[in-house]
Amino acid sequence: MTKVLTILNREEWTNYIRGAAEYDFYHTWHYHTIENSLESKSRPLLFVYQQGDDYIVFPLIERNIPGTDFFDLTCVYGFSGPVSNKKMENLEDSFIENFRGAFISFLSGSNYISLFIRMHPFYKQQKLLDKFGGVHSNGKTVVIDLFKSIDDQREDYRQSTMDAIKHAWKKGFRVVEEKGPKALEIFAGIYRESMKRVGAADSYLFNDQYFNNICNTNEYDARVLMVYDGATVMSSTIITFTNDIIQAHLVGTRAEYLHESPTKFLVDEITLIGRREGMRYYNLGGGLGYKHDKLFEWKAAFSKLHFEFNTWRYIANPAVYQNLLAQKGINNNPEIDFFPLYRYA
């Protein structure tokens, strides 16, 4: 059986995700409604393939290809990809092959030209998507293992990172969880200031409703944490707790406090919170575009545990894909790390 749910099917979408053996907040119905509010021309979907009690569900974002009657598919901001009521590594090959056939029929029957999906680094989705081809290695994400002792964890810190944390202890910095509209207002100001400072695209600035929506749901646990020096907020983050994973979703620091490195102290404190609550991993993410850059090195100063981050770049209709490139005068250049290429520039 196959079917496609939309955000109008809240209960059914939620039940499939909650019944999955592994899922993160990026898969939830609520998070997809946020995506829908950000981009009015997109449409969240949940593709469902089911055999008896077993199923694979695939959250997707449908977009029209401007100037055409065709569409492509992508995912929400973050790590997505398919999930199942069984762990991916436990799915039988025959079940995967049946899913593959059903999904290809769905693509061809709905005028979909391509898919771009950020795969979840903690789930073995490659076993499923390798059957289609198009899995692309994008780099690594830095992960802290919270089942290690705090002493062993700190042994892995670079000396400069540990020195910054000791400096925070000495100065009496505090991490406090804050709630309510005022907390979100403070966070939004700090976050946007940080994004503008590093030259981030406008799409990363987000509106106030986005921050409010992220933190107001019962489908996952999102928290706003702030680092205080006395009564002054230096740095703030929104983190999520879903199943056994903490995600460092958004973070920012006021420019005048960068020299104090409050986010290093913040990361260390979050690992203590995670341990108290029985979490397994704290995912710091990777570099900008998941490249091995200064941001990656900053994160890697906390942990030697790095997970592979892959994207799925699948061309469902090669003839139309090539025609779209030709119409825009774009060469199919493998040196350009962008997909789908017809949306480049």
mmCIF file of C-alpha atoms in Angstrom:
data_model
loop_
_atom_site.group_PDB
_atom_site.id
_atom_site.type_symbol
_atom_site.label_atom_id
_atom_site.label_comp_id
_atom_site.label_asym_id
_atom_site.label_seq_id
_atom_site.Cartn_x
_atom_site.Cartn_y
_atom_site.Cartn_z
ATOM 1 C CA MET A 1 0.000 0.000 0.000
ATOM 2 C CA THR A 2 1.181 3.500 -0.811
ATOM 3 C CA LYS A 3 -0.311 6.869 0.035
ATOM 4 C CA VAL A 4 0.742 10.479 0.336
ATOM 5 C CA LEU A 5 -0.168 12.561 3.381
ATOM 6 C CA THR A 6 -0.159 16.349 3.615
ATOM 7 C CA ILE A 7 -0.108 18.647 6.637
ATOM 8 C CA LEU A 8 -3.906 18.308 6.683
ATOM 9 C CA ASN A 9 -3.362 14.720 7.885
ATOM 10 C CA ARG A 10 -1.836 15.668 11.224
ATOM 11 C CA GLU A 11 -2.879 12.662 13.300
ATOM 12 C CA GLU A 12 -1.872 10.074 10.719
ATOM 13 C CA TRP A 13 1.491 11.778 10.002
ATOM 14 C CA THR A 14 2.208 11.995 13.735
ATOM 15 C CA ASN A 15 1.311 8.360 14.357
ATOM 16 C CA TYR A 16 3.639 7.110 11.622
ATOM 17 C CA ILE A 17 6.560 9.170 12.915
ATOM 18 C CA ARG A 18 6.002 8.272 16.565
ATOM 19 C CA GLY A 19 5.821 4.617 15.563
ATOM 20 C CA ALA A 20 9.188 4.758 13.808
ATOM 21 C CA ALA A 21 12.125 2.914 15.350
ATOM 22 C CA GLU A 22 14.273 6.030 14.862
ATOM 23 C CA TYR A 23 13.254 9.605 14.160
ATOM 24 C CA ASP A 24 14.284 13.144 14.978
ATOM 25 C CA PHE A 25 12.327 16.368 15.348
ATOM 26 C CA TYR A 26 13.064 17.157 11.697
ATOM 27 C CA HIS A 27 10.622 14.386 10.699
ATOM 28 C CA THR A 28 7.660 15.623 12.722
ATOM 29 C CA TRP A 29 4.415 17.047 11.414
ATOM 30 C CA HIS A 30 4.944 20.194 13.482
ATOM 31 C CA TYR A 31 8.369 20.959 12.038
ATOM 32 C CA HIS A 32 6.978 20.573 8.529
ATOM 33 C CA THR A 33 4.222 23.094 9.256
ATOM 34 C CA ILE A 34 6.980 25.586 10.099
ATOM 35 C CA GLU A 35 8.585 24.947 6.712
ATOM 36 C CA ASN A 36 5.215 25.512 5.089
ATOM 37 C CA SER A 37 4.855 28.895 6.817
ATOM 38 C CA LEU A 38 8.325 29.960 5.646
ATOM 39 C CA GLU A 39 7.810 29.151 1.982
ATOM 40 C CA SER A 40 4.251 29.558 0.718
ATOM 41 C CA LYS A 41 5.076 27.951 -2.628
ATOM 42 C CA SER A 42 6.200 24.683 -1.050
ATOM 43 C CA ARG A 43 4.039 21.782 0.106
ATOM 44 C CA PRO A 44 5.060 19.300 2.831
ATOM 45 C CA LEU A 45 4.274 15.657 2.054
ATOM 46 C CA LEU A 46 4.715 12.319 3.781
ATOM 47 C CA PHE A 47 5.119 9.433 1.338
ATOM 48 C CA VAL A 48 3.976 6.178 2.950
ATOM 49 C CA TYR A 49 4.832 2.657 1.811
ATOM 50 C CA GLN A 50 3.322 -0.113 3.943
ATOM 51 C CA GLN A 51 3.233 -3.926 3.880
ATOM 52 C CA GLY A 52 1.162 -5.290 6.744
ATOM 53 C CA ASP A 53 2.535 -3.774 9.945
ATOM 54 C CA ASP A 54 5.838 -2.716 8.392
ATOM 55 C CA TYR A 55 6.305 0.652 6.742
ATOM 56 C CA ILE A 56 8.741 3.220 5.418
ATOM 57 C CA VAL A 57 7.714 6.876 5.486
ATOM 58 C CA PHE A 58 9.557 9.692 3.752
ATOM 59 C CA PRO A 59 8.933 13.358 4.684
ATOM 60 C CA LEU A 60 9.348 15.625 1.649
ATOM 61 C CA ILE A 61 8.865 19.204 0.505
ATOM 62 C CA GLU A 62 7.303 19.652 -2.941
ATOM 63 C CA ARG A 63 8.296 22.718 -4.982
ATOM 64 C CA ASN A 64 7.149 23.865 -8.377
ATOM 65 C CA ILE A 65 9.947 24.408 -10.902
ATOM 66 C CA PRO A 66 9.313 28.009 -12.015
ATOM 67 C CA GLY A 67 8.019 28.439 -15.545
ATOM 68 C CA THR A 68 7.114 24.766 -15.932
ATOM 69 C CA ASP A 69 4.458 22.220 -15.011
ATOM 70 C CA PHE A 70 7.109 20.123 -13.272
ATOM 71 C CA PHE A 71 8.063 19.771 -9.610
ATOM 72 C CA ASP A 72 11.028 18.710 -7.549
ATOM 73 C CA LEU A 73 11.349 17.463 -3.988
ATOM 74 C CA THR A 74 13.594 18.542 -1.157
ATOM 75 C CA CYS A 75 13.556 18.365 2.648
ATOM 76 C CA VAL A 76 13.202 20.662 5.624
ATOM 77 C CA TYR A 77 16.137 22.649 7.028
ATOM 78 C CA GLY A 78 18.086 20.009 8.930
ATOM 79 C CA PHE A 79 18.563 16.250 8.731
ATOM 80 C CA SER A 80 15.703 14.291 7.235
ATOM 81 C CA GLY A 81 15.326 11.259 4.992
ATOM 82 C CA PRO A 82 13.180 8.132 5.324
ATOM 83 C CA VAL A 83 12.337 6.373 8.588
ATOM 84 C CA SER A 84 10.662 3.058 9.324
ATOM 85 C CA ASN A 85 9.038 1.104 12.122
ATOM 86 C CA LYS A 86 12.239 -0.968 11.973
ATOM 87 C CA LYS A 87 15.825 0.229 12.017
ATOM 88 C CA MET A 88 17.122 0.592 8.483
ATOM 89 C CA GLU A 89 19.747 -2.094 8.937
ATOM 90 C CA ASN A 90 17.005 -4.575 9.891
ATOM 91 C CA LEU A 91 14.848 -4.085 6.795
ATOM 92 C CA GLU A 92 14.718 -7.076 4.475
ATOM 93 C CA ASP A 93 16.079 -6.631 0.956
ATOM 94 C CA SER A 94 12.771 -7.677 -0.600
ATOM 95 C CA PHE A 95 10.921 -5.020 1.407
ATOM 96 C CA ILE A 96 13.439 -2.367 0.349
ATOM 97 C CA GLU A 97 13.106 -3.415 -3.286
ATOM 98 C CA ASN A 98 9.319 -3.168 -3.086
ATOM 99 C CA PHE A 99 9.635 0.301 -1.553
ATOM 100 C CA ARG A 100 11.985 1.317 -4.340
ATOM 101 C CA GLY A 101 9.489 0.305 -7.010
ATOM 102 C CA ALA A 102 6.627 2.088 -5.265
ATOM 103 C CA PHE A 103 8.636 5.269 -4.764
ATOM 104 C CA ILE A 104 9.805 5.390 -8.386
ATOM 105 C CA SER A 105 6.175 4.998 -9.503
ATOM 106 C CA PHE A 106 5.220 7.881 -7.208
ATOM 107 C CA LEU A 107 7.921 10.092 -8.725
ATOM 108 C CA SER A 108 7.104 9.319 -12.341
ATOM 109 C CA GLY A 109 3.370 9.685 -11.805
ATOM 110 C CA SER A 110 3.622 13.140 -10.246
ATOM 111 C CA ASN A 111 5.950 14.999 -12.646
ATOM 112 C CA TYR A 112 8.846 15.053 -10.169
ATOM 113 C CA ILE A 113 12.195 15.737 -11.828
ATOM 114 C CA SER A 114 14.693 15.487 -8.961
ATOM 115 C CA LEU A 115 15.130 15.091 -5.209
ATOM 116 C CA PHE A 116 17.596 16.696 -2.811
ATOM 117 C CA ILE A 117 17.588 15.240 0.704
ATOM 118 C CA ARG A 118 19.909 15.852 3.657
ATOM 119 C CA MET A 119 20.260 12.377 5.119
ATOM 120 C CA HIS A 120 20.289 11.872 8.871
ATOM 121 C CA PRO A 121 23.843 11.018 10.002
ATOM 122 C CA PHE A 122 22.634 8.823 12.887
ATOM 123 C CA TYR A 123 20.388 6.505 10.868
ATOM 124 C CA LYS A 124 21.599 4.015 8.284
ATOM 125 C CA GLN A 125 19.460 5.419 5.471
ATOM 126 C CA GLN A 126 22.174 4.722 2.923
ATOM 127 C CA LYS A 127 21.186 1.051 2.905
ATOM 128 C CA LEU A 128 17.815 2.130 1.528
ATOM 129 C CA LEU A 129 18.835 4.977 -0.781
ATOM 130 C CA ASP A 130 21.825 3.199 -2.315
ATOM 131 C CA LYS A 131 19.242 1.099 -4.166
ATOM 132 C CA PHE A 132 18.396 4.226 -6.199
ATOM 133 C CA GLY A 133 21.887 5.693 -6.627
ATOM 134 C CA GLY A 134 22.749 9.333 -6.054
ATOM 135 C CA VAL A 135 24.023 9.221 -2.462
ATOM 136 C CA HIS A 136 26.645 11.969 -2.195
ATOM 137 C CA SER A 137 29.271 12.345 0.554
ATOM 138 C CA ASN A 138 29.144 15.873 1.971
ATOM 139 C CA GLY A 139 31.560 15.800 4.878
ATOM 140 C CA LYS A 140 31.261 15.078 8.571
ATOM 141 C CA THR A 141 29.303 16.168 11.606
ATOM 142 C CA VAL A 142 30.859 16.422 15.074
ATOM 143 C CA VAL A 143 29.153 14.368 17.784
ATOM 144 C CA ILE A 144 29.703 14.158 21.543
ATOM 145 C CA ASP A 145 29.052 10.726 23.064
ATOM 146 C CA LEU A 146 27.180 11.341 26.309
ATOM 147 C CA PHE A 147 27.642 7.744 27.462
ATOM 148 C CA LYS A 148 31.299 8.538 28.073
ATOM 149 C CA SER A 149 32.192 9.902 31.486
ATOM 150 C CA ILE A 150 32.474 13.676 31.686
ATOM 151 C CA ASP A 151 36.159 13.295 32.553
ATOM 152 C CA ASP A 152 36.821 11.187 29.452
ATOM 153 C CA GLN A 153 34.832 13.657 27.366
ATOM 154 C CA ARG A 154 36.910 16.579 28.582
ATOM 155 C CA GLU A 155 40.100 14.641 27.930
ATOM 156 C CA ASP A 156 39.193 14.915 24.228
ATOM 157 C CA TYR A 157 38.884 18.715 24.352
ATOM 158 C CA ARG A 158 41.655 20.751 22.838
ATOM 159 C CA GLN A 159 43.561 22.694 25.449
ATOM 160 C CA SER A 160 42.268 26.056 24.211
ATOM 161 C CA THR A 161 38.685 24.808 24.567
ATOM 162 C CA MET A 162 39.236 23.550 28.096
ATOM 163 C CA ASP A 163 40.977 26.802 29.019
ATOM 164 C CA ALA A 164 37.939 28.794 27.836
ATOM 165 C CA ILE A 165 35.624 26.612 29.935
ATOM 166 C CA LYS A 166 37.812 27.022 33.022
ATOM 167 C CA HIS A 167 37.793 30.774 32.402
ATOM 168 C CA ALA A 168 33.973 30.683 32.400
ATOM 169 C CA TRP A 169 33.943 28.749 35.671
ATOM 170 C CA LYS A 170 36.322 31.249 37.252
ATOM 171 C CA LYS A 171 34.194 34.213 36.164
ATOM 172 C CA GLY A 172 30.992 32.578 37.358
ATOM 173 C CA PHE A 173 29.165 32.356 34.039
ATOM 174 C CA ARG A 174 25.805 30.559 34.246
ATOM 175 C CA VAL A 175 23.640 28.643 31.773
ATOM 176 C CA VAL A 176 19.927 29.150 32.343
ATOM 177 C CA GLU A 177 16.924 27.735 30.510
ATOM 178 C CA GLU A 178 14.512 30.550 29.678
ATOM 179 C CA LYS A 179 10.898 30.392 28.495
ATOM 180 C CA GLY A 180 8.303 32.722 27.062
ATOM 181 C CA PRO A 181 8.134 35.490 24.462
ATOM 182 C CA LYS A 182 10.841 37.630 26.075
ATOM 183 C CA ALA A 183 13.359 34.782 25.937
ATOM 184 C CA LEU A 184 12.625 34.210 22.247
ATOM 185 C CA GLU A 185 12.957 37.934 21.562
ATOM 186 C CA ILE A 186 16.392 38.013 23.206
ATOM 187 C CA PHE A 187 17.479 34.865 21.381
ATOM 188 C CA ALA A 188 16.286 36.177 18.012
ATOM 189 C CA GLY A 189 18.260 39.391 18.435
ATOM 190 C CA ILE A 190 21.478 37.594 19.345
ATOM 191 C CA TYR A 191 21.064 34.963 16.629
ATOM 192 C CA ARG A 192 20.372 37.446 13.836
ATOM 193 C CA GLU A 193 23.285 39.629 14.917
ATOM 194 C CA SER A 194 25.552 36.569 14.709
ATOM 195 C CA MET A 195 24.262 35.537 11.288
ATOM 196 C CA LYS A 196 24.750 39.017 9.845
ATOM 197 C CA ARG A 197 28.254 39.151 11.306
ATOM 198 C CA VAL A 198 29.291 36.018 9.416
ATOM 199 C CA GLY A 199 27.548 37.091 6.204
ATOM 200 C CA ALA A 200 24.832 34.417 6.239
ATOM 201 C CA ALA A 201 22.142 34.492 3.563
ATOM 202 C CA ASP A 202 18.850 36.175 4.450
ATOM 203 C CA SER A 203 17.133 32.780 4.433
ATOM 204 C CA TYR A 204 19.030 31.920 7.637
ATOM 205 C CA LEU A 205 17.759 34.956 9.552
ATOM 206 C CA PHE A 206 14.212 33.588 10.071
ATOM 207 C CA ASN A 207 11.231 35.586 11.273
ATOM 208 C CA ASP A 208 9.941 35.806 14.842
ATOM 209 C CA GLN A 209 7.131 33.361 14.114
ATOM 210 C CA TYR A 210 9.696 30.714 13.166
ATOM 211 C CA PHE A 211 11.394 30.890 16.574
ATOM 212 C CA ASN A 212 8.033 30.861 18.330
ATOM 213 C CA ASN A 213 6.851 27.843 16.338
ATOM 214 C CA ILE A 214 10.052 25.879 16.935
ATOM 215 C CA CYS A 215 9.664 26.100 20.694
ATOM 216 C CA ASN A 216 5.902 25.653 21.088
ATOM 217 C CA THR A 217 5.008 22.037 20.440
ATOM 218 C CA ASN A 218 4.489 18.754 22.271
ATOM 219 C CA GLU A 219 5.934 16.672 19.409
ATOM 220 C CA TYR A 220 9.502 17.219 20.618
ATOM 221 C CA ASP A 221 11.353 19.082 23.357
ATOM 222 C CA ALA A 222 12.914 22.400 22.282
ATOM 223 C CA ARG A 223 14.660 24.656 24.785
ATOM 224 C CA VAL A 224 16.154 28.130 24.833
ATOM 225 C CA LEU A 225 19.354 28.308 26.883
ATOM 226 C CA MET A 226 21.278 31.465 27.699
ATOM 227 C CA VAL A 227 24.756 32.113 29.042
ATOM 228 C CA TYR A 228 24.796 34.854 31.653
ATOM 229 C CA ASP A 229 27.610 36.997 32.964
ATOM 230 C CA GLY A 230 25.865 38.425 35.981
ATOM 231 C CA ALA A 231 22.589 39.815 34.606
ATOM 232 C CA THR A 232 23.838 40.101 31.013
ATOM 233 C CA VAL A 233 23.079 37.521 28.316
ATOM 234 C CA MET A 234 26.232 36.825 26.283
ATOM 235 C CA SER A 235 25.139 33.876 24.172
ATOM 236 C CA SER A 236 22.020 31.842 23.498
ATOM 237 C CA THR A 237 20.960 28.659 21.741
ATOM 238 C CA ILE A 238 17.904 26.653 20.757
ATOM 239 C CA ILE A 239 18.511 22.946 21.219
ATOM 240 C CA THR A 240 16.165 20.013 20.735
ATOM 241 C CA PHE A 241 15.817 16.732 22.616
ATOM 242 C CA THR A 242 14.256 13.941 20.554
ATOM 243 C CA ASN A 243 14.552 10.299 21.547
ATOM 244 C CA ASP A 244 18.232 10.034 22.556
ATOM 245 C CA ILE A 245 19.674 12.871 20.439
ATOM 246 C CA ILE A 246 20.308 16.514 21.311
ATOM 247 C CA GLN A 247 20.571 18.724 18.235
ATOM 248 C CA ALA A 248 22.384 22.067 18.305
ATOM 249 C CA HIS A 249 19.768 23.726 16.113
ATOM 250 C CA LEU A 250 20.596 27.445 16.313
ATOM 251 C CA VAL A 251 23.138 29.460 18.319
ATOM 252 C CA GLY A 252 24.410 33.019 18.546
ATOM 253 C CA THR A 253 26.804 35.184 20.577
ATOM 254 C CA ARG A 254 26.888 38.942 21.076
ATOM 255 C CA ALA A 255 29.899 40.497 19.355
ATOM 256 C CA GLU A 256 31.202 42.195 22.494
ATOM 257 C CA TYR A 257 31.466 38.822 24.261
ATOM 258 C CA LEU A 258 33.167 36.777 21.559
ATOM 259 C CA HIS A 259 36.498 37.080 23.391
ATOM 260 C CA GLU A 260 34.939 35.298 26.389
ATOM 261 C CA SER A 261 34.059 32.219 24.253
ATOM 262 C CA PRO A 262 30.745 31.664 26.059
ATOM 263 C CA THR A 263 29.563 29.071 23.531
ATOM 264 C CA LYS A 264 32.391 26.729 24.528
ATOM 265 C CA PHE A 265 31.129 26.875 28.096
ATOM 266 C CA LEU A 266 27.570 26.442 26.775
ATOM 267 C CA VAL A 267 28.431 23.257 24.869
ATOM 268 C CA ASP A 268 30.057 21.736 27.950
ATOM 269 C CA GLU A 269 27.045 22.599 30.117
ATOM 270 C CA ILE A 270 24.617 21.096 27.596
ATOM 271 C CA THR A 271 26.481 17.792 27.797
ATOM 272 C CA LEU A 272 25.863 17.791 31.563
ATOM 273 C CA ILE A 273 22.145 18.420 31.008
ATOM 274 C CA GLY A 274 22.054 15.636 28.433
ATOM 275 C CA ARG A 275 23.679 13.165 30.798
ATOM 276 C CA ARG A 276 21.223 13.976 33.571
ATOM 277 C CA GLU A 277 18.352 13.290 31.182
ATOM 278 C CA GLY A 278 19.744 10.059 29.749
ATOM 279 C CA MET A 279 20.517 11.346 26.256
ATOM 280 C CA ARG A 280 22.944 9.393 24.065
ATOM 281 C CA TYR A 281 24.438 11.963 21.676
ATOM 282 C CA TYR A 282 24.843 15.711 21.321
ATOM 283 C CA ASN A 283 25.200 16.599 17.651
ATOM 284 C CA LEU A 284 27.157 19.816 17.083
ATOM 285 C CA GLY A 285 26.878 19.678 13.279
ATOM 286 C CA GLY A 286 29.618 20.373 10.771
ATOM 287 C CA GLY A 287 31.256 23.242 8.950
ATOM 288 C CA LEU A 288 29.607 25.756 6.660
ATOM 289 C CA GLY A 289 28.167 23.624 3.881
ATOM 290 C CA TYR A 290 29.679 20.694 5.835
ATOM 291 C CA LYS A 291 33.135 21.590 4.609
ATOM 292 C CA HIS A 292 36.298 21.158 6.660
ATOM 293 C CA ASP A 293 36.568 24.830 7.590
ATOM 294 C CA LYS A 294 37.126 26.984 10.691
ATOM 295 C CA LEU A 295 33.621 26.249 11.978
ATOM 296 C CA PHE A 296 34.230 22.515 11.693
ATOM 297 C CA GLU A 297 37.558 22.879 13.504
ATOM 298 C CA TRP A 298 35.847 24.843 16.287
ATOM 299 C CA LYS A 299 33.374 22.008 16.784
ATOM 300 C CA ALA A 300 35.995 19.282 16.390
ATOM 301 C CA ALA A 301 37.824 20.801 19.374
ATOM 302 C CA PHE A 302 35.178 19.098 21.553
ATOM 303 C CA SER A 303 35.139 15.573 20.170
ATOM 304 C CA LYS A 304 36.988 13.107 17.999
ATOM 305 C CA LEU A 305 33.721 11.350 17.142
ATOM 306 C CA HIS A 306 32.659 12.370 13.634
ATOM 307 C CA PHE A 307 29.727 10.884 11.697
ATOM 308 C CA GLU A 308 29.440 10.872 7.917
ATOM 309 C CA PHE A 309 26.966 13.367 6.494
ATOM 310 C CA ASN A 310 25.466 12.471 3.115
ATOM 311 C CA THR A 311 22.919 13.977 0.781
ATOM 312 C CA TRP A 312 20.721 12.144 -1.675
ATOM 313 C CA ARG A 313 20.785 13.794 -5.100
ATOM 314 C CA TYR A 314 18.502 11.801 -7.335
ATOM 315 C CA ILE A 315 17.424 12.627 -10.879
ATOM 316 C CA ALA A 316 14.006 11.057 -11.414
ATOM 317 C CA ASN A 317 13.568 12.275 -15.005
ATOM 318 C CA PRO A 318 16.984 12.666 -16.705
ATOM 319 C CA ALA A 319 15.561 13.894 -20.031
ATOM 320 C CA VAL A 320 13.622 16.780 -18.498
ATOM 321 C CA TYR A 321 16.505 17.536 -16.115
ATOM 322 C CA GLN A 322 18.898 17.968 -19.052
ATOM 323 C CA ASN A 323 16.326 20.022 -20.937
ATOM 324 C CA LEU A 324 15.980 22.399 -17.971
ATOM 325 C CA LEU A 325 19.761 22.846 -17.900
ATOM 326 C CA ALA A 326 19.798 23.558 -21.638
ATOM 327 C CA GLN A 327 17.010 26.128 -21.323
ATOM 328 C CA LYS A 328 19.071 28.028 -18.749
ATOM 329 C CA GLY A 329 22.349 27.592 -20.611
ATOM 330 C CA ILE A 330 23.885 25.663 -17.725
ATOM 331 C CA ASN A 331 26.534 23.036 -18.377
ATOM 332 C CA ASN A 332 26.238 19.862 -16.339
ATOM 333 C CA ASN A 333 29.504 20.676 -14.556
ATOM 334 C CA PRO A 334 30.479 18.163 -11.851
ATOM 335 C CA GLU A 335 32.745 20.815 -10.295
ATOM 336 C CA ILE A 336 29.696 22.804 -9.154
ATOM 337 C CA ASP A 337 28.539 21.409 -5.805
ATOM 338 C CA PHE A 338 24.885 22.337 -6.171
ATOM 339 C CA PHE A 339 21.763 20.278 -6.744
ATOM 340 C CA PRO A 340 19.514 20.394 -8.625
ATOM 341 C CA LEU A 341 21.725 22.330 -10.995
ATOM 342 C CA TYR A 342 18.827 23.962 -12.842
ATOM 343 C CA ARG A 343 18.178 25.984 -9.654
ATOM 344 C CA TYR A 344 21.763 27.262 -9.644
ATOM 345 C CA ALA A 345 22.230 31.066 -9.920
#
